[in-house]
Short mmCIF file of C-alpha atoms in Angstrom, two decimals:
data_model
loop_
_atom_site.label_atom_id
_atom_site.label_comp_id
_atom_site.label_asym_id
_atom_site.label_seq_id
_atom_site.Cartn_x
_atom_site.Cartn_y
_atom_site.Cartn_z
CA UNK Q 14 153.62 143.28 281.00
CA UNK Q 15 150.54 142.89 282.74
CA UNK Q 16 148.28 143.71 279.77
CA UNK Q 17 145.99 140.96 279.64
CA UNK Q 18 145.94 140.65 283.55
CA UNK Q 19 144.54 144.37 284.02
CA UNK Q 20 141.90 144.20 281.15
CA UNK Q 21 138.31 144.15 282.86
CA UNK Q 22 137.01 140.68 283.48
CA UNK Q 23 133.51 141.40 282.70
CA UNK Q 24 134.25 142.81 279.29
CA UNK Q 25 136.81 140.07 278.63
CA UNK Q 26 134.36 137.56 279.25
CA UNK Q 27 131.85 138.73 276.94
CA UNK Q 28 134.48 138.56 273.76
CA UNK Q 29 135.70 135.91 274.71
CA UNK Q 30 132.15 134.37 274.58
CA UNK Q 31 131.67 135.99 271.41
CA UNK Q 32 134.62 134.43 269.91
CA UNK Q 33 133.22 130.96 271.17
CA UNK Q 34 130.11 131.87 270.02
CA UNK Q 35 131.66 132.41 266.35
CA UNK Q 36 133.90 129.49 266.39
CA UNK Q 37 130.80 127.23 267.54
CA UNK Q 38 129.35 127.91 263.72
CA UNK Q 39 132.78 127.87 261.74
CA UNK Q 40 134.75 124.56 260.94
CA UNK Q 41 137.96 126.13 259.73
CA UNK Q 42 141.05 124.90 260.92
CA UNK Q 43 143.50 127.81 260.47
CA UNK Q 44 140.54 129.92 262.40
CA UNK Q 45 140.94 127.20 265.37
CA UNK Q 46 144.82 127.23 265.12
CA UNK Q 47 144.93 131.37 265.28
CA UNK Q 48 143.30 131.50 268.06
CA UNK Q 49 144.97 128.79 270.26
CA UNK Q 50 148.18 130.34 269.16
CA UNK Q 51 147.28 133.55 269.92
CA UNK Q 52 145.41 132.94 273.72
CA UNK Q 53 148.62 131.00 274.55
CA UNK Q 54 151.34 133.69 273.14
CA UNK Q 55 148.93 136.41 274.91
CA UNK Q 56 149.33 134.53 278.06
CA UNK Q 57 153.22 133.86 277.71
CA UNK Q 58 153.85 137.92 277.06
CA UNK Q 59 151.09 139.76 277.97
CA UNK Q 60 150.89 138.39 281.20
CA UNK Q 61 151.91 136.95 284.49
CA UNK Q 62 150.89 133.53 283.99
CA UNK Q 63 153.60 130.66 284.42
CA UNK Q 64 154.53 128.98 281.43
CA UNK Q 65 154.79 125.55 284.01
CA UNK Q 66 150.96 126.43 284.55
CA UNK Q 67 149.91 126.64 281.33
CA UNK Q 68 152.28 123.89 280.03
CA UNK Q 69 150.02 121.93 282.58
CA UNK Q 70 146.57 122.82 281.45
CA UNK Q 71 147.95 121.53 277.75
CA UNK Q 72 148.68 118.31 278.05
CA UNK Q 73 145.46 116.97 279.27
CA UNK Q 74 143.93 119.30 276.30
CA UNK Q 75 147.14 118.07 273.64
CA UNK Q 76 145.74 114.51 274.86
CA UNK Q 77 142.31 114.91 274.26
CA UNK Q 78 142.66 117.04 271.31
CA UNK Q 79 144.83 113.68 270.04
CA UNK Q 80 141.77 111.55 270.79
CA UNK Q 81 139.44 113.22 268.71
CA UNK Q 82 141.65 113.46 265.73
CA UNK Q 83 142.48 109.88 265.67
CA UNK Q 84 138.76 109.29 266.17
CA UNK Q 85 137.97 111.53 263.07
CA UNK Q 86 140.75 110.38 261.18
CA UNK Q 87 140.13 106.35 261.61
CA UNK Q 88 136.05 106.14 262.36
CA UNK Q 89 134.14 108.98 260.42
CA UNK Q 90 132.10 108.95 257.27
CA UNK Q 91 133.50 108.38 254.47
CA UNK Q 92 136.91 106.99 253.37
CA UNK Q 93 137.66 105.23 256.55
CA UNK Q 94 141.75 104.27 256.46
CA UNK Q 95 140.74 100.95 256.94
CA UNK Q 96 139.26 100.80 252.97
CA UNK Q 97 142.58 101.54 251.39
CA UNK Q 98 143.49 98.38 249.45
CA UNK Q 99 147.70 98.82 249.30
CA UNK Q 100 148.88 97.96 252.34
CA UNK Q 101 152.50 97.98 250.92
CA UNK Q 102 151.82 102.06 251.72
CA UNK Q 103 153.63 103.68 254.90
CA UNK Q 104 151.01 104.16 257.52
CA UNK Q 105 151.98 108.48 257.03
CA UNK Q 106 150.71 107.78 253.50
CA UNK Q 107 147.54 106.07 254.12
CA UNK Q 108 146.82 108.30 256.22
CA UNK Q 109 147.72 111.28 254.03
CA UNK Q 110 145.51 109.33 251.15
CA UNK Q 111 142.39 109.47 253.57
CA UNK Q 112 140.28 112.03 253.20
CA UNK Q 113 138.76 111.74 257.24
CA UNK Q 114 142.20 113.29 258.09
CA UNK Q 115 140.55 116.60 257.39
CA UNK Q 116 137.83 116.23 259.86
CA UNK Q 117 140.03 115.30 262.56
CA UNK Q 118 142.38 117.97 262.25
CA UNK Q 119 138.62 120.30 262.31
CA UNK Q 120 137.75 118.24 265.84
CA UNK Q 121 141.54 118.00 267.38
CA UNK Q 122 142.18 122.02 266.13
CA UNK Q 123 138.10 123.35 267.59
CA UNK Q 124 139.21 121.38 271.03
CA UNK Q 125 142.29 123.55 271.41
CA UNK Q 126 140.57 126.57 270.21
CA UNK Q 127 138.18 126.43 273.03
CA UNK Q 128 140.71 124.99 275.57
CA UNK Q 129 142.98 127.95 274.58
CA UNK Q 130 140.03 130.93 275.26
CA UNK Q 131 139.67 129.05 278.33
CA UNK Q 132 143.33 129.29 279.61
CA UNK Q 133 143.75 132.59 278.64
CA UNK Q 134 140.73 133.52 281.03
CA UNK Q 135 141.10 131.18 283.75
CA UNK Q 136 144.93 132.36 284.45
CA UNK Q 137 144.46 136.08 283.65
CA UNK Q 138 141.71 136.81 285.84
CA UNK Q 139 141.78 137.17 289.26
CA UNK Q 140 138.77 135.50 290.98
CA UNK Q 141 138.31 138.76 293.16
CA UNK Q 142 138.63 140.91 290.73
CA UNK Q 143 135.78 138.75 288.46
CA UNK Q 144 133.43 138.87 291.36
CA UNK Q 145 133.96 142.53 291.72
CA UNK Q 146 133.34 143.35 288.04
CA UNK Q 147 130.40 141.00 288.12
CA UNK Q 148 128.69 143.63 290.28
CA UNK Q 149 129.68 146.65 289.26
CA UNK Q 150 129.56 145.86 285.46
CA UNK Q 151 126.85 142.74 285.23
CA UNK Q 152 124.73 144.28 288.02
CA UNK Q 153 124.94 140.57 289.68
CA UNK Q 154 123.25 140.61 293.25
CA UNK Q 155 125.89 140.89 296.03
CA UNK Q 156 124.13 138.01 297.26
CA UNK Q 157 125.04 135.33 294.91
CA UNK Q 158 128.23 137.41 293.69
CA UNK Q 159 129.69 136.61 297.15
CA UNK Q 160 128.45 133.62 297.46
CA UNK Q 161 129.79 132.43 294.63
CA UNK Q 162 133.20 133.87 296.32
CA UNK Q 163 132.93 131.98 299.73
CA UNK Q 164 132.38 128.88 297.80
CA UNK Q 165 135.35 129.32 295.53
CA UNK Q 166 137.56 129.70 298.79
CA UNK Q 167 135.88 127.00 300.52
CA UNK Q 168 137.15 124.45 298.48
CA UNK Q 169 140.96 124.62 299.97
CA UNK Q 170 139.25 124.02 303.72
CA UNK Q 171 137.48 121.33 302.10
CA UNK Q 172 140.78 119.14 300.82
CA UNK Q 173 142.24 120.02 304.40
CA UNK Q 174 139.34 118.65 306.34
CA UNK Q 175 139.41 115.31 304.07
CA UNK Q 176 142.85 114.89 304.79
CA UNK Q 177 142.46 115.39 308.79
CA UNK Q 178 139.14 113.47 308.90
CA UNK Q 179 141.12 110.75 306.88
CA UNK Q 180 144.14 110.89 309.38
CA UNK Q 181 142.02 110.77 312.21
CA UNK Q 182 141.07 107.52 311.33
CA UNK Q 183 144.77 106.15 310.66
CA UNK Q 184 145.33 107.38 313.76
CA UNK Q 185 142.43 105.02 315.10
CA UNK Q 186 143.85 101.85 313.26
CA UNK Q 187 141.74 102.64 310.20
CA UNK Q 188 142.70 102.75 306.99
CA UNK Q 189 140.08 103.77 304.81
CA UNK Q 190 140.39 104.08 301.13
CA UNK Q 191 139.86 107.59 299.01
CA UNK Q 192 136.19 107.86 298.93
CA UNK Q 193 134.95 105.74 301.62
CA UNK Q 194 131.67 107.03 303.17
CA UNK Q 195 132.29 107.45 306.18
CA UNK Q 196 135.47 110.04 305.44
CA UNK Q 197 133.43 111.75 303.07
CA UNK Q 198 130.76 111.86 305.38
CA UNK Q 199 132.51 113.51 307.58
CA UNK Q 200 134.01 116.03 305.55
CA UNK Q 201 130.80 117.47 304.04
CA UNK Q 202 128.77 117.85 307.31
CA UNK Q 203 132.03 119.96 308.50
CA UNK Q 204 131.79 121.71 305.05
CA UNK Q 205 128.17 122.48 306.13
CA UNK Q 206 128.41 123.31 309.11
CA UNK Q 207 131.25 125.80 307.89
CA UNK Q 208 128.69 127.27 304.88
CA UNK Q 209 126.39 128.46 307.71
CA UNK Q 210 128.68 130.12 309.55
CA UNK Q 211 129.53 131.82 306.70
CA UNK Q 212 126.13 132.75 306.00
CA UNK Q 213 125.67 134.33 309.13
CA UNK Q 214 128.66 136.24 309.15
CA UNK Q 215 127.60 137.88 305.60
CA UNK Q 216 124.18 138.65 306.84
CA UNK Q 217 125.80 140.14 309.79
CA UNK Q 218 127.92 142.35 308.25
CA UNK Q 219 125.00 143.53 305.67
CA UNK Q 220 125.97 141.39 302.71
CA UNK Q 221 122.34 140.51 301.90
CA UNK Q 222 122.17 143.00 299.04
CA UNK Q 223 119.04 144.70 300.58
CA UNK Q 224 121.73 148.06 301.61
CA UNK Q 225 123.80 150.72 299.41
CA UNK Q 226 127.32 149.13 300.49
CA UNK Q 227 130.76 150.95 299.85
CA UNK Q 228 133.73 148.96 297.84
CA UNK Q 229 137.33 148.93 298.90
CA UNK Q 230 137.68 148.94 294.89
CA UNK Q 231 135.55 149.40 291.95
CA UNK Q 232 136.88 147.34 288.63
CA UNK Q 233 136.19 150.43 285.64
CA UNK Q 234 135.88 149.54 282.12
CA UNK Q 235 138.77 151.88 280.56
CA UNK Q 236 138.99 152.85 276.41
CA UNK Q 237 141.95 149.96 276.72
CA UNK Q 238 139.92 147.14 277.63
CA UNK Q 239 137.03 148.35 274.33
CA UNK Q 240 140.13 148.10 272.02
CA UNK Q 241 141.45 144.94 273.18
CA UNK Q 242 137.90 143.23 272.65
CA UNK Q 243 137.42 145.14 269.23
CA UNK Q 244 140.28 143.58 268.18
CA UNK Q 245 140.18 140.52 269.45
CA UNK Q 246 136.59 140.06 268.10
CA UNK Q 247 137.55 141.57 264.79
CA UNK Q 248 140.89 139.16 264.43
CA UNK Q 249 138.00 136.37 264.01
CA UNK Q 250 136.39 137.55 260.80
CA UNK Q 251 140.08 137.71 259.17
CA UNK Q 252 139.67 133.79 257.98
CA UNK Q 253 136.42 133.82 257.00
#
């Protein structure tokens, strides 16, 4: 079910700012935990994202979201761990005996909040799609809208070139290492000389914003995608 793929990306961007927004202020952990839960269960039925992928995107945010609680737990204000006299205490008990554990758990449990809002956008949307609704429903200038898209899909080219400019070299005897200067080098006057080419071609086929253009397709905002932001925005004020 393709629900969360087909709402409107303009309009799911704004609540899902507004939801950051609201979380920015609050420092309630059960707020934080609903809505990671909920972005990733959205994701896993609502739409065609890859559990893999998004299994992916969560352990560099499980790790960092780790990080901070330790760091709350063991180094903020207060009763640091390190104060507690019995040491004949299981570490789990200290730790449950130290009152920093609650500020942790409000850092670790905010990081996956926003990482979660963030995954549920990033593999929902279609970058296309975004760009398109950016127009039509933002009133963003063609101009920027699509250059914002060539430089999204330059970045592929980009890898490939580093890859050939670095072969070129092993082919010479070379061996340069990962970011050596003169591979980089290389690589980003290509990348430039690609950019204007680009340029051109838009301003040669009348993407300079100045002309009425016609779209292939026009992303609509539909009664569907109001609902799903009322009640995604409205699910936020039921912990407060």
């Amino acid at each position: 079910m393709k629900l969360i793929d087909n709402w409107n990306p303009s309009i799911k961007m704004i609540s899902i700012f507004i939801c950051v927004f609201i979380l920015a202020f609050q420092y309630n952990i059960q707020l934080n935990l609903f809505v990671f839960c909920t972005s990733i269960l959205s994701l896993i039925f609502f739409s065609n994202a890859k559990i893999k992928t998004i299994i992916k995107l969560l352990i560099p945010a499980s790790i960092a979201a780790f990080g901070l609680f330790m760091m709350g737990m063991l180094h903020a204000k207060g009763n640091d761990i390190t104060q507690i006299q019995d040491t004949t205490l299981p570490f789990i008990l200290q730790m449950a005996m130290n009152q920093n554990i609650q500020t942790g758990l409000q850092l670790a449990t905010r990081l996956l909040a926003f990482a979660g809002l963030g995954i549920l956008f990033s593999l929902s949307t279609d970058g296309n799609t975004f760009i398109q609704s950016l127009i039509h429903q933002c009133h963003l200038s063609p101009v920027y809208a699509y250059g914002i898209l060539a430089a999204f899909h330059l970045f592929p080219d980009m890898a490939k070139e580093y890859h050939n400019v670095k072969l070129a070299y092993e082919i010479k005897g070379l061996h340069p290492h990962a970011l050596s200067f003169n591979v980089l080098f290389t690589m980003l006057v290509n990348s430039i000389r690609w950019s204007e080419s680009v340029a051109m071609a838009m301003e040669s086929k009348g993407f300079s914003g100045k002309e009425k253009r016609t779209y292939h397709s026009i992303p609509k905002v539909t009664l569907l995608d109001i609902v799903l932001s009322i009640c995604m925005i409205s699910s936020m004020f039921l912990f407060f």
